[in-house]
Short mmCIF file of C-alpha atoms and ligand atoms in Angstrom, two decimals:
data_model
loop_
_atom_site.label_atom_id
_atom_site.label_comp_id
_atom_site.label_asym_id
_atom_site.label_seq_id
_atom_site.Cartn_x
_atom_site.Cartn_y
_atom_site.Cartn_z
CA MET A 1 16.20 92.19 -186.54
CA LYS A 2 14.30 95.12 -185.03
CA HIS A 3 16.12 98.43 -184.61
CA LEU A 4 19.54 97.12 -185.66
CA HIS A 5 21.55 99.91 -187.26
CA ALA A 6 24.32 99.61 -189.85
CA SER A 7 27.83 99.10 -188.49
CA GLU A 8 31.41 99.10 -189.62
CA VAL A 9 34.76 98.76 -187.88
CA TRP A 10 37.75 100.83 -188.88
CA LEU A 11 41.16 99.31 -189.53
CA VAL A 12 43.55 101.87 -188.07
CA THR A 13 47.14 101.26 -189.12
CA GLY A 14 49.97 102.63 -187.01
CA THR A 15 53.30 103.66 -188.42
CA GLN A 16 55.62 106.74 -188.34
CA GLU A 17 57.18 109.32 -190.71
CA LEU A 18 60.65 107.79 -190.41
CA TYR A 19 60.24 105.60 -193.51
CA GLY A 20 59.54 108.36 -196.07
CA PRO A 21 56.62 108.59 -198.53
CA GLY A 22 57.42 105.53 -200.68
CA PRO A 23 57.19 102.85 -198.00
CA LEU A 24 54.15 104.57 -196.44
CA LYS A 25 52.33 104.24 -199.77
CA THR A 26 53.02 100.51 -199.67
CA VAL A 27 51.87 100.32 -196.04
CA ALA A 28 48.61 102.06 -196.99
CA SER A 29 47.97 99.81 -199.97
CA ASN A 30 48.73 96.70 -197.89
CA SER A 31 46.31 97.92 -195.23
CA ARG A 32 43.61 98.40 -197.85
CA ALA A 33 44.19 94.82 -199.00
CA VAL A 34 43.93 93.51 -195.42
CA ALA A 35 40.65 95.37 -194.78
CA ALA A 36 39.17 94.19 -198.09
CA GLY A 37 40.41 90.64 -197.47
CA LEU A 38 38.83 90.52 -194.01
CA SER A 39 35.53 91.96 -195.26
CA ALA A 40 35.44 89.37 -198.05
CA ALA A 41 36.27 86.46 -195.72
CA GLY A 42 32.85 86.45 -194.06
CA ALA A 43 32.96 89.44 -191.70
CA PRO A 44 29.49 90.10 -190.23
CA TYR A 45 29.71 93.70 -191.52
CA PRO A 46 32.43 95.76 -193.29
CA VAL A 47 36.00 96.28 -192.10
CA ARG A 48 36.96 99.66 -193.55
CA PHE A 49 40.56 100.84 -193.84
CA LYS A 50 40.52 104.26 -192.20
CA ALA A 51 44.03 105.63 -192.70
CA LEU A 52 47.67 105.43 -191.67
CA PHE A 53 48.54 107.27 -188.51
CA THR A 54 51.91 108.85 -187.85
CA SER A 55 51.21 111.50 -185.17
CA SER A 56 49.52 112.06 -181.81
CA GLU A 57 47.22 114.67 -183.37
CA GLY A 58 45.99 112.31 -186.08
CA ILE A 59 45.45 109.44 -183.64
CA ARG A 60 43.53 111.63 -181.23
CA ALA A 61 41.38 112.93 -184.08
CA VAL A 62 40.46 109.44 -185.34
CA CYS A 63 39.56 108.29 -181.81
CA GLN A 64 37.29 111.31 -181.37
CA GLU A 65 35.75 110.70 -184.78
CA ALA A 66 35.09 107.06 -183.77
CA ASN A 67 33.42 108.25 -180.55
CA GLN A 68 31.13 110.55 -182.53
CA ASP A 69 30.25 108.31 -185.47
CA PRO A 70 27.21 106.17 -184.65
CA SER A 71 28.04 103.65 -187.39
CA CYS A 72 31.53 102.93 -186.01
CA ALA A 73 31.29 99.88 -183.73
CA GLY A 74 34.98 99.89 -182.88
CA LEU A 75 38.58 100.03 -184.06
CA VAL A 76 40.95 97.31 -185.22
CA LEU A 77 44.50 98.45 -184.50
CA TRP A 78 47.52 97.11 -186.35
CA MET A 79 51.09 98.35 -186.25
CA HIS A 80 52.17 97.39 -189.75
CA THR A 81 55.47 99.13 -189.05
CA PHE A 82 56.90 100.57 -185.86
CA SER A 83 54.72 103.29 -184.33
CA PRO A 84 56.16 104.85 -181.16
CA SER A 85 53.41 104.21 -178.65
CA ARG A 86 53.48 107.51 -176.75
CA MET A 87 51.78 108.93 -179.85
CA TRP A 88 48.78 106.76 -178.92
CA ILE A 89 48.34 107.88 -175.29
CA ALA A 90 46.05 110.86 -175.86
CA GLY A 91 43.90 109.13 -178.46
CA LEU A 92 43.41 105.79 -176.76
CA SER A 93 42.81 107.48 -173.39
CA SER A 94 39.86 109.32 -174.90
CA LEU A 95 38.50 106.42 -177.01
CA ARG A 96 35.05 105.32 -175.89
CA LYS A 97 34.55 102.56 -178.48
CA PRO A 98 35.95 99.02 -178.12
CA PHE A 99 39.13 98.06 -179.93
CA ALA A 100 40.78 94.84 -181.01
CA HIS A 101 44.52 94.58 -181.49
CA LEU A 102 45.16 92.57 -184.63
CA HIS A 103 48.69 91.18 -184.43
CA THR A 104 49.31 90.21 -188.02
CA GLN A 105 51.86 90.71 -190.79
CA PHE A 106 51.18 91.50 -194.43
CA ASN A 107 53.47 88.77 -195.84
CA ARG A 108 52.72 85.33 -194.51
CA ASP A 109 56.06 83.77 -195.52
CA LEU A 110 59.56 85.16 -195.40
CA PRO A 111 61.14 85.19 -198.90
CA TRP A 112 64.30 83.58 -197.57
CA PRO A 113 66.64 84.04 -200.57
CA GLU A 114 65.46 87.59 -201.34
CA ILE A 115 64.93 89.05 -197.91
CA ASP A 116 66.61 92.44 -197.51
CA MET A 117 66.26 95.49 -195.23
CA ASP A 118 63.39 96.90 -197.35
CA PHE A 119 61.39 93.74 -196.69
CA MET A 120 62.31 93.88 -193.01
CA ASN A 121 61.09 97.49 -192.79
CA LEU A 122 57.74 96.66 -194.39
CA ASN A 123 56.97 93.66 -192.16
CA GLN A 124 57.62 94.94 -188.66
CA ALA A 125 54.51 94.06 -186.68
CA ALA A 126 56.62 91.54 -184.74
CA HIS A 127 58.16 94.42 -182.82
CA GLY A 128 55.73 97.26 -183.72
CA ASP A 129 52.79 95.47 -182.13
CA ARG A 130 54.86 94.73 -179.02
CA GLU A 131 55.43 98.47 -178.55
CA ALA A 132 51.63 98.94 -178.92
CA GLY A 133 50.85 96.05 -176.58
CA PHE A 134 53.06 97.60 -173.91
CA LEU A 135 51.10 100.84 -174.02
CA HIS A 136 47.72 99.07 -173.92
CA ALA A 137 48.90 97.13 -170.88
CA ARG A 138 50.43 100.26 -169.31
CA LEU A 139 47.13 102.14 -169.70
CA ARG A 140 45.11 99.07 -168.53
CA LEU A 141 42.92 99.26 -171.63
CA PRO A 142 40.27 96.61 -172.27
CA ARG A 143 40.89 94.96 -175.66
CA LYS A 144 41.02 91.69 -177.54
CA VAL A 145 44.38 90.55 -178.90
CA ILE A 146 44.11 88.45 -182.07
CA VAL A 147 47.25 86.78 -183.41
CA GLY A 148 47.98 85.26 -186.82
CA HIS A 149 48.15 85.93 -190.54
CA TRP A 150 45.16 87.92 -191.80
CA LYS A 151 44.11 85.07 -194.09
CA ASP A 152 44.19 82.51 -191.26
CA PRO A 153 40.64 81.14 -190.62
CA GLU A 154 41.19 81.20 -186.87
CA VAL A 155 42.00 84.92 -187.07
CA HIS A 156 38.77 85.41 -189.00
CA TYR A 157 36.81 83.43 -186.41
CA ARG A 158 38.17 85.42 -183.48
CA LEU A 159 37.96 88.81 -185.15
CA PHE A 160 34.45 88.25 -186.49
CA ALA A 161 33.32 87.04 -183.06
CA TRP A 162 34.63 90.29 -181.56
CA MET A 163 32.95 92.32 -184.32
CA ARG A 164 29.61 90.74 -183.46
CA VAL A 165 30.10 91.69 -179.83
CA ALA A 166 31.21 95.23 -180.71
CA ARG A 167 27.96 95.60 -182.66
CA GLY A 168 26.03 94.18 -179.70
CA TRP A 169 27.69 96.72 -177.42
CA GLN A 170 26.90 99.53 -179.87
CA ASP A 171 23.28 98.33 -179.96
CA LEU A 172 22.95 98.47 -176.16
CA GLN A 173 24.10 102.11 -175.97
CA GLY A 174 20.92 104.14 -175.58
CA ALA A 175 18.72 101.03 -175.91
CA ARG A 176 15.31 101.30 -174.24
CA ILE A 177 13.61 98.47 -172.37
CA ALA A 178 9.91 98.69 -171.46
CA ARG A 179 8.96 97.14 -168.15
CA PHE A 180 5.27 96.40 -167.70
CA GLY A 181 4.64 96.29 -163.99
CA ASP A 182 7.33 95.60 -161.44
CA ASN A 183 9.19 92.53 -160.28
CA MET A 184 7.59 89.29 -159.18
CA ARG A 185 7.06 89.95 -155.50
CA ARG A 186 9.78 88.88 -153.07
CA VAL A 187 12.09 87.48 -155.81
CA GLY A 188 15.73 88.46 -155.30
CA VAL A 189 17.79 87.57 -158.34
CA THR A 190 15.64 89.48 -160.84
CA GLU A 191 16.13 92.69 -158.85
CA GLY A 192 19.10 94.99 -159.34
CA ASP A 193 20.41 98.50 -159.65
CA LYS A 194 19.06 100.09 -162.82
CA VAL A 195 21.26 103.14 -162.36
CA ALA A 196 24.39 100.98 -162.19
CA ALA A 197 23.21 98.98 -165.22
CA GLU A 198 22.64 102.11 -167.31
CA ALA A 199 26.03 103.53 -166.34
CA ARG A 200 27.80 100.22 -167.02
CA PHE A 201 25.97 98.87 -170.08
CA GLY A 202 24.30 101.91 -171.65
CA TYR A 203 20.69 100.66 -171.71
CA ALA A 204 17.74 102.29 -169.94
CA VAL A 205 14.88 100.43 -168.25
CA ASP A 206 11.62 102.36 -167.95
CA GLY A 207 8.48 101.21 -166.19
CA PHE A 208 4.96 101.41 -167.64
CA GLY A 209 1.58 100.56 -166.19
CA VAL A 210 0.17 97.49 -167.92
CA GLY A 211 -2.95 99.60 -168.54
CA ASP A 212 -0.95 101.51 -171.19
CA LEU A 213 -0.43 98.20 -172.98
CA ALA A 214 -4.03 97.12 -172.44
CA SER A 215 -5.32 100.23 -174.19
CA GLU A 216 -3.09 99.50 -177.22
CA VAL A 217 -4.52 95.97 -177.26
CA ARG A 218 -8.10 97.28 -177.13
CA ALA A 219 -7.38 99.65 -180.03
CA VAL A 220 -6.37 96.83 -182.43
CA GLY A 221 -8.71 96.60 -185.45
CA GLU A 222 -10.58 93.50 -186.61
CA PRO A 223 -8.90 93.17 -190.05
CA ALA A 224 -5.45 93.06 -188.41
CA VAL A 225 -6.60 90.34 -186.00
CA ARG A 226 -7.99 88.29 -188.91
CA ARG A 227 -4.75 88.66 -190.91
CA LEU A 228 -2.60 87.58 -187.99
CA CYS A 229 -4.81 84.54 -187.26
CA ALA A 230 -4.39 83.57 -190.92
CA GLU A 231 -0.62 83.95 -190.56
CA TYR A 232 -0.67 81.69 -187.50
CA ALA A 233 -2.63 79.09 -189.48
CA GLU A 234 -0.07 79.17 -192.27
CA ARG A 235 2.98 79.05 -190.06
CA TYR A 236 2.11 76.68 -187.21
CA GLN A 237 0.23 73.47 -186.56
CA VAL A 238 -2.82 75.08 -185.01
CA ALA A 239 -4.87 72.96 -182.61
CA LYS A 240 -8.30 72.14 -184.02
CA GLU A 241 -10.18 73.95 -181.26
CA LEU A 242 -8.28 77.20 -182.03
CA ARG A 243 -8.92 77.18 -185.77
CA ARG A 244 -11.59 79.25 -187.49
CA GLY A 245 -14.93 77.71 -186.56
CA GLY A 246 -13.25 75.87 -183.65
CA ARG A 247 -14.66 75.94 -180.12
CA ARG A 248 -11.89 78.20 -178.79
CA HIS A 249 -11.12 80.38 -181.82
CA ALA A 250 -11.89 83.43 -179.67
CA SER A 251 -8.81 82.61 -177.54
CA LEU A 252 -6.64 82.66 -180.66
CA ARG A 253 -8.11 85.99 -181.70
CA GLU A 254 -7.41 87.43 -178.27
CA ALA A 255 -3.79 86.19 -178.42
CA ALA A 256 -3.39 87.85 -181.84
CA ARG A 257 -4.86 91.08 -180.48
CA ILE A 258 -2.33 91.04 -177.60
CA GLU A 259 0.54 90.47 -180.04
CA LEU A 260 -0.57 93.36 -182.24
CA GLY A 261 -1.04 95.71 -179.29
CA LEU A 262 2.35 94.81 -177.86
CA ARG A 263 4.00 95.37 -181.25
CA THR A 264 2.39 98.79 -181.59
CA PHE A 265 3.56 99.78 -178.13
CA LEU A 266 7.15 98.57 -178.65
CA GLU A 267 7.51 100.00 -182.16
CA GLY A 268 6.01 103.33 -181.12
CA GLY A 269 8.54 103.73 -178.32
CA GLY A 270 11.53 102.34 -180.23
CA PHE A 271 12.03 99.67 -177.56
CA LYS A 272 14.51 96.79 -177.97
CA GLY A 273 13.11 94.62 -175.20
CA PHE A 274 10.36 94.30 -172.61
CA THR A 275 9.39 92.50 -169.46
CA THR A 276 6.00 91.32 -168.20
CA THR A 277 4.80 89.92 -164.93
CA PHE A 278 1.87 87.60 -164.26
CA GLU A 279 1.17 89.53 -161.07
CA ASP A 280 0.15 92.64 -163.00
CA LEU A 281 -2.17 91.90 -165.94
CA HIS A 282 -4.97 94.42 -165.39
CA GLY A 283 -6.89 94.86 -168.61
CA LEU A 284 -5.25 91.89 -170.38
CA ARG A 285 -7.38 88.78 -170.80
CA GLN A 286 -4.42 86.38 -171.19
CA LEU A 287 -0.84 86.36 -169.99
CA PRO A 288 1.04 87.13 -173.25
CA GLY A 289 2.35 83.79 -174.59
CA ILE A 290 2.64 83.47 -178.34
CA ALA A 291 3.04 87.26 -178.52
CA VAL A 292 6.22 87.10 -176.45
CA GLN A 293 7.47 84.03 -178.33
CA ARG A 294 7.10 85.75 -181.71
CA LEU A 295 8.50 89.09 -180.58
CA MET A 296 11.61 87.30 -179.31
CA ALA A 297 11.91 85.63 -182.71
CA ASP A 298 11.97 89.13 -184.25
CA GLY A 299 14.94 90.08 -182.08
CA TYR A 300 13.34 91.69 -179.04
CA GLY A 301 14.87 90.99 -175.64
CA PHE A 302 12.48 89.59 -173.04
CA GLY A 303 12.44 88.82 -169.34
CA ALA A 304 9.53 87.26 -167.45
CA GLU A 305 8.51 88.35 -163.94
CA GLY A 306 10.04 91.79 -164.42
CA ASP A 307 13.51 90.39 -165.15
CA TRP A 308 15.06 93.35 -166.98
CA LYS A 309 18.66 92.11 -166.67
CA THR A 310 17.90 88.90 -168.56
CA CYS A 311 15.87 90.96 -171.06
CA ALA A 312 18.88 93.17 -171.86
CA LEU A 313 21.21 90.15 -171.97
CA LEU A 314 18.86 88.39 -174.37
CA ARG A 315 18.75 91.40 -176.70
CA LEU A 316 22.55 91.49 -176.64
CA MET A 317 22.70 87.78 -177.44
CA LYS A 318 20.16 88.20 -180.24
CA VAL A 319 22.32 90.91 -181.85
CA ILE A 320 25.54 88.91 -181.40
CA GLY A 321 23.96 85.83 -182.97
CA HIS A 322 22.19 87.74 -185.77
CA GLY A 323 22.76 85.89 -189.05
CA LEU A 324 24.43 82.86 -187.43
CA PRO A 325 22.75 79.44 -187.51
CA GLY A 326 20.92 78.45 -184.32
CA GLY A 327 18.41 80.39 -182.27
CA THR A 328 18.44 82.30 -178.99
CA SER A 329 15.75 82.33 -176.31
CA PHE A 330 14.76 83.32 -172.81
CA MET A 331 15.06 80.16 -170.69
CA GLU A 332 14.63 78.84 -167.17
CA ASP A 333 16.14 75.75 -165.55
CA TYR A 334 12.88 74.06 -164.66
CA THR A 335 13.23 70.46 -163.52
CA TYR A 336 15.81 67.65 -163.39
CA HIS A 337 16.15 64.06 -164.55
CA LEU A 338 18.54 62.75 -161.87
CA ASP A 339 19.49 59.47 -163.49
CA PRO A 340 22.98 58.67 -162.12
CA SER A 341 24.03 57.37 -165.54
CA GLY A 342 23.40 60.79 -167.12
CA SER A 343 21.51 63.59 -165.39
CA LEU A 344 19.55 65.99 -167.58
CA VAL A 345 18.01 69.42 -167.15
CA LEU A 346 14.61 70.24 -168.60
CA GLY A 347 14.52 73.94 -169.43
CA ALA A 348 11.22 75.70 -170.12
CA HIS A 349 9.01 78.52 -168.92
CA MET A 350 5.34 78.97 -168.29
CA LEU A 351 4.97 80.08 -171.92
CA GLU A 352 7.76 82.31 -173.14
CA ILE A 353 10.35 80.32 -175.11
CA CYS A 354 11.44 81.68 -178.50
CA GLU A 355 10.49 79.66 -181.57
CA SER A 356 13.96 80.29 -183.07
CA ILE A 357 15.21 77.25 -181.09
CA ALA A 358 12.44 74.86 -182.24
CA ALA A 359 13.38 71.50 -183.77
CA GLY A 360 10.32 71.41 -186.03
CA THR A 361 7.13 73.32 -186.76
CA PRO A 362 5.71 74.53 -183.43
CA SER A 363 2.24 73.50 -182.44
CA LEU A 364 -0.13 76.31 -181.39
CA GLU A 365 -2.22 75.31 -178.40
CA VAL A 366 -4.30 76.67 -175.54
CA HIS A 367 -4.15 75.27 -172.02
CA PRO A 368 -5.03 76.45 -168.54
CA LEU A 369 -2.43 78.31 -166.47
CA GLY A 370 -2.76 78.20 -162.71
CA ILE A 371 -1.14 81.57 -162.08
CA GLY A 372 -2.04 85.04 -163.31
CA HIS A 373 -5.80 84.50 -162.81
CA ARG A 374 -6.71 85.23 -166.41
CA GLU A 375 -8.14 83.24 -169.34
CA ASP A 376 -6.17 80.27 -170.68
CA PRO A 377 -3.21 81.61 -172.65
CA VAL A 378 -2.33 80.55 -176.20
CA ARG A 379 1.24 79.37 -176.67
CA LEU A 380 3.61 77.63 -179.13
CA VAL A 381 4.70 74.19 -177.98
CA PHE A 382 7.84 72.47 -179.32
CA ASP A 383 11.06 70.65 -178.46
CA ALA A 384 14.37 72.48 -178.89
CA ARG A 385 16.74 70.99 -181.45
CA PRO A 386 19.75 68.92 -180.32
CA GLY A 387 23.21 70.50 -180.44
CA PRO A 388 25.78 72.46 -178.44
CA ALA A 389 24.39 75.56 -176.71
CA LEU A 390 24.94 77.70 -173.64
CA ASN A 391 23.06 79.36 -170.82
CA ALA A 392 24.12 82.78 -169.55
CA SER A 393 22.97 84.71 -166.50
CA MET A 394 23.73 88.28 -165.46
CA ILE A 395 23.43 88.94 -161.73
CA ASP A 396 23.84 92.07 -159.64
CA LEU A 397 26.12 91.42 -156.65
CA GLY A 398 25.48 94.85 -155.17
CA THR A 399 28.93 96.24 -155.94
CA ARG A 400 29.23 94.81 -159.46
CA PHE A 401 27.64 92.61 -162.10
CA ARG A 402 28.70 89.01 -162.73
CA LEU A 403 28.04 87.08 -165.92
CA ILE A 404 27.84 83.30 -165.48
CA VAL A 405 28.01 80.97 -168.50
CA ASN A 406 27.45 77.23 -168.73
CA GLU A 407 28.10 75.32 -171.93
CA VAL A 408 25.56 72.55 -172.47
CA ASP A 409 24.61 69.92 -175.04
CA VAL A 410 20.95 69.83 -175.97
CA VAL A 411 19.59 66.32 -176.55
CA ALA A 412 16.32 65.02 -177.91
CA PRO A 413 13.99 64.26 -174.97
CA PRO A 414 14.50 60.55 -174.10
CA GLU A 415 10.73 60.06 -174.42
CA PRO A 416 7.88 62.17 -175.85
CA LEU A 417 6.25 64.67 -173.46
CA PRO A 418 2.61 64.57 -174.59
CA ARG A 419 1.20 66.13 -171.44
CA LEU A 420 3.66 69.02 -171.07
CA PRO A 421 1.93 72.06 -172.64
CA VAL A 422 5.00 74.32 -173.01
CA ALA A 423 8.06 74.65 -175.25
CA ARG A 424 11.11 73.01 -173.73
CA ALA A 425 14.78 72.14 -174.14
CA VAL A 426 16.52 69.14 -172.57
CA TRP A 427 20.27 69.34 -172.05
CA LYS A 428 23.37 67.79 -170.51
CA CYS A 429 25.59 70.24 -168.65
CA ARG A 430 29.33 70.47 -169.27
CA PRO A 431 31.50 69.19 -167.70
CA ASP A 432 28.86 67.14 -165.82
CA PHE A 433 25.64 67.81 -163.97
CA LYS A 434 27.00 68.01 -160.43
CA THR A 435 29.99 70.20 -161.25
CA ALA A 436 27.96 72.53 -163.44
CA CYS A 437 25.08 72.99 -161.01
CA GLY A 438 27.44 73.23 -158.04
CA ALA A 439 29.48 75.93 -159.76
CA TRP A 440 26.40 77.80 -161.02
CA ILE A 441 24.85 77.89 -157.56
CA ARG A 442 28.12 78.85 -155.85
CA ALA A 443 28.43 81.74 -158.33
CA GLY A 444 24.85 82.88 -157.68
CA GLY A 445 23.59 82.29 -161.23
CA ALA A 446 19.88 82.91 -161.73
CA HIS A 447 17.10 80.49 -162.70
CA HIS A 448 16.43 82.74 -165.73
CA THR A 449 18.98 82.72 -168.54
CA GLY A 450 19.72 83.71 -172.08
CA PHE A 451 19.98 80.41 -173.96
CA SER A 452 21.65 80.21 -177.37
CA TYR A 453 23.03 77.87 -180.00
CA ALA A 454 24.64 80.80 -181.85
CA VAL A 455 26.36 82.73 -179.08
CA THR A 456 29.57 81.21 -177.70
CA THR A 457 31.58 81.63 -174.53
CA GLU A 458 34.14 83.52 -176.63
CA HIS A 459 31.48 86.09 -177.56
CA LEU A 460 30.48 86.55 -173.93
CA ARG A 461 34.13 86.83 -172.85
CA ASP A 462 34.60 89.61 -175.38
CA PHE A 463 31.49 91.30 -174.01
CA ALA A 464 32.77 91.01 -170.43
CA GLU A 465 36.09 92.57 -171.52
CA ILE A 466 34.36 95.48 -173.27
CA SER A 467 31.90 96.17 -170.46
CA GLY A 468 34.37 95.50 -167.64
CA VAL A 469 32.24 92.90 -165.88
CA GLU A 470 33.29 89.63 -164.30
CA LEU A 471 32.67 86.49 -166.34
CA VAL A 472 32.89 82.96 -164.98
CA ALA A 473 32.56 80.11 -167.46
CA ILE A 474 31.51 76.57 -166.59
CA ASP A 475 32.71 74.38 -169.45
CA ALA A 476 34.33 71.03 -170.22
CA GLY A 477 37.47 72.05 -168.30
CA THR A 478 35.81 73.29 -165.10
CA ARG A 479 36.87 71.81 -161.76
CA LEU A 480 34.79 72.87 -158.81
CA THR A 481 37.65 73.51 -156.39
CA GLU A 482 39.45 75.73 -158.90
CA PHE A 483 36.19 77.48 -159.78
CA GLU A 484 35.53 78.32 -156.14
CA LYS A 485 39.02 79.78 -155.86
CA GLU A 486 38.40 81.89 -158.97
CA LEU A 487 35.29 83.33 -157.34
CA ARG A 488 37.28 84.29 -154.24
CA TRP A 489 40.12 85.83 -156.25
CA ASN A 490 37.64 87.72 -158.38
CA GLU A 491 36.07 89.24 -155.26
CA ALA A 492 39.43 90.80 -154.46
CA TYR A 493 40.31 91.74 -158.04
CA TYR A 494 37.03 93.47 -158.90
CA HIS A 495 36.96 95.25 -155.57
CA LEU A 496 40.41 96.69 -156.25
CA ALA A 497 39.89 97.33 -159.97
CA ALA A 498 36.60 99.19 -159.54
CA GLY A 499 37.77 101.53 -156.80
CA PRO A 500 35.23 104.13 -155.70
CA ARG A 501 33.19 103.73 -158.93
CA ALA A 502 31.75 100.37 -157.88
MN1 MN B 601 10.43 82.59 -164.47
#
């Protein structure tokens, strides 16, 4: 994964001086065991026990330290014993990192015959975490509440999901996105307020003339082009005409040159994502196809037609899903199979679908492309693998952002698609085609999405909580009339909650 920095979360245990030094030693050693136990249970990166906190000064100091430390993705708060919550006001009010409230208890079972007041004093989260929860609610703080014993697999699942999102959030802060050219002309949904996006999500979108990219492409040396063509030959099923000695090998070499130039540009600027547009290709001989597909596979965000919001969302989804099975790609709802016994969506793009979602070895081909007015672009062609997945779309409603999610089930195409020269995914929408598309269109969801087998609705809910944006999910339980009401209520809620900062 390109430009992904090391992360940790800090387990911050709340207590107070009332208990004396002996019990506090036990509380600290229990906390160490919880942090080590969580780290060992499959956490995506370490959970580090930070310290016990018994005073406003200490809590404020650890929150400021978390704000300053670039490796700290967030805090996990746990009130092992009772911790009067006014001590937390100053610290949590100044905290700029996400936190999760882990409502757990060191001992799973009560030792019924032996239980005494010492045991009661050392296992007090039942009321200590309620005092904390009151303050979080009173201060209207965004957070995730996770309930259960710290060895419970469901607790691990929910906490580790949040940790992935906290790392994704950390990754977006200060992230740079390169935008070659502007938006596809007259398109609405791919537009938006880049100032609002930077203030809300922390990433910056900067425009570049495609000529800057073209000069990087021209500067690529012959040996590098040869090496990359050899890598293509090893990794993909390369069409005969594109192979060395083939009639169209020059097209393959040009595609490799574009990939190498794009890589140099993105690495040189420390970018985490990029957009292109077929309406601005001056100096490029092909619309970038395989280049974009392979850069996405390396973890770069991407948006076609200048779509910087989907680009940033895709980078976020790539970071969230990093290390999980299943790929993540840029996607577009392209065409429908409206069979009343089971309608399907065929998702694809002109070229730019990430090979991380491929069912088998992609085939590397060259075909004409009617738009862009350049030479035929080289692209990877494949079917996406069957399995549960989701599509997510971030739109700008003018006064706020809305994230729309639809859970889907990818199926094998009912028949082969020998004449379709692009990578594609075929899916069934949850709960059904009409409800899902009706809800998506009512909500204003875009044709471009971030598509993933690895990222779940829970991840995106955690992201919406951290970033303070609206999320509407279309899943197996969605009913259109209720969904439409949710949209109306959300209009009022987000208007009130945002106040003059909208
Ligand atoms: Mn498109």
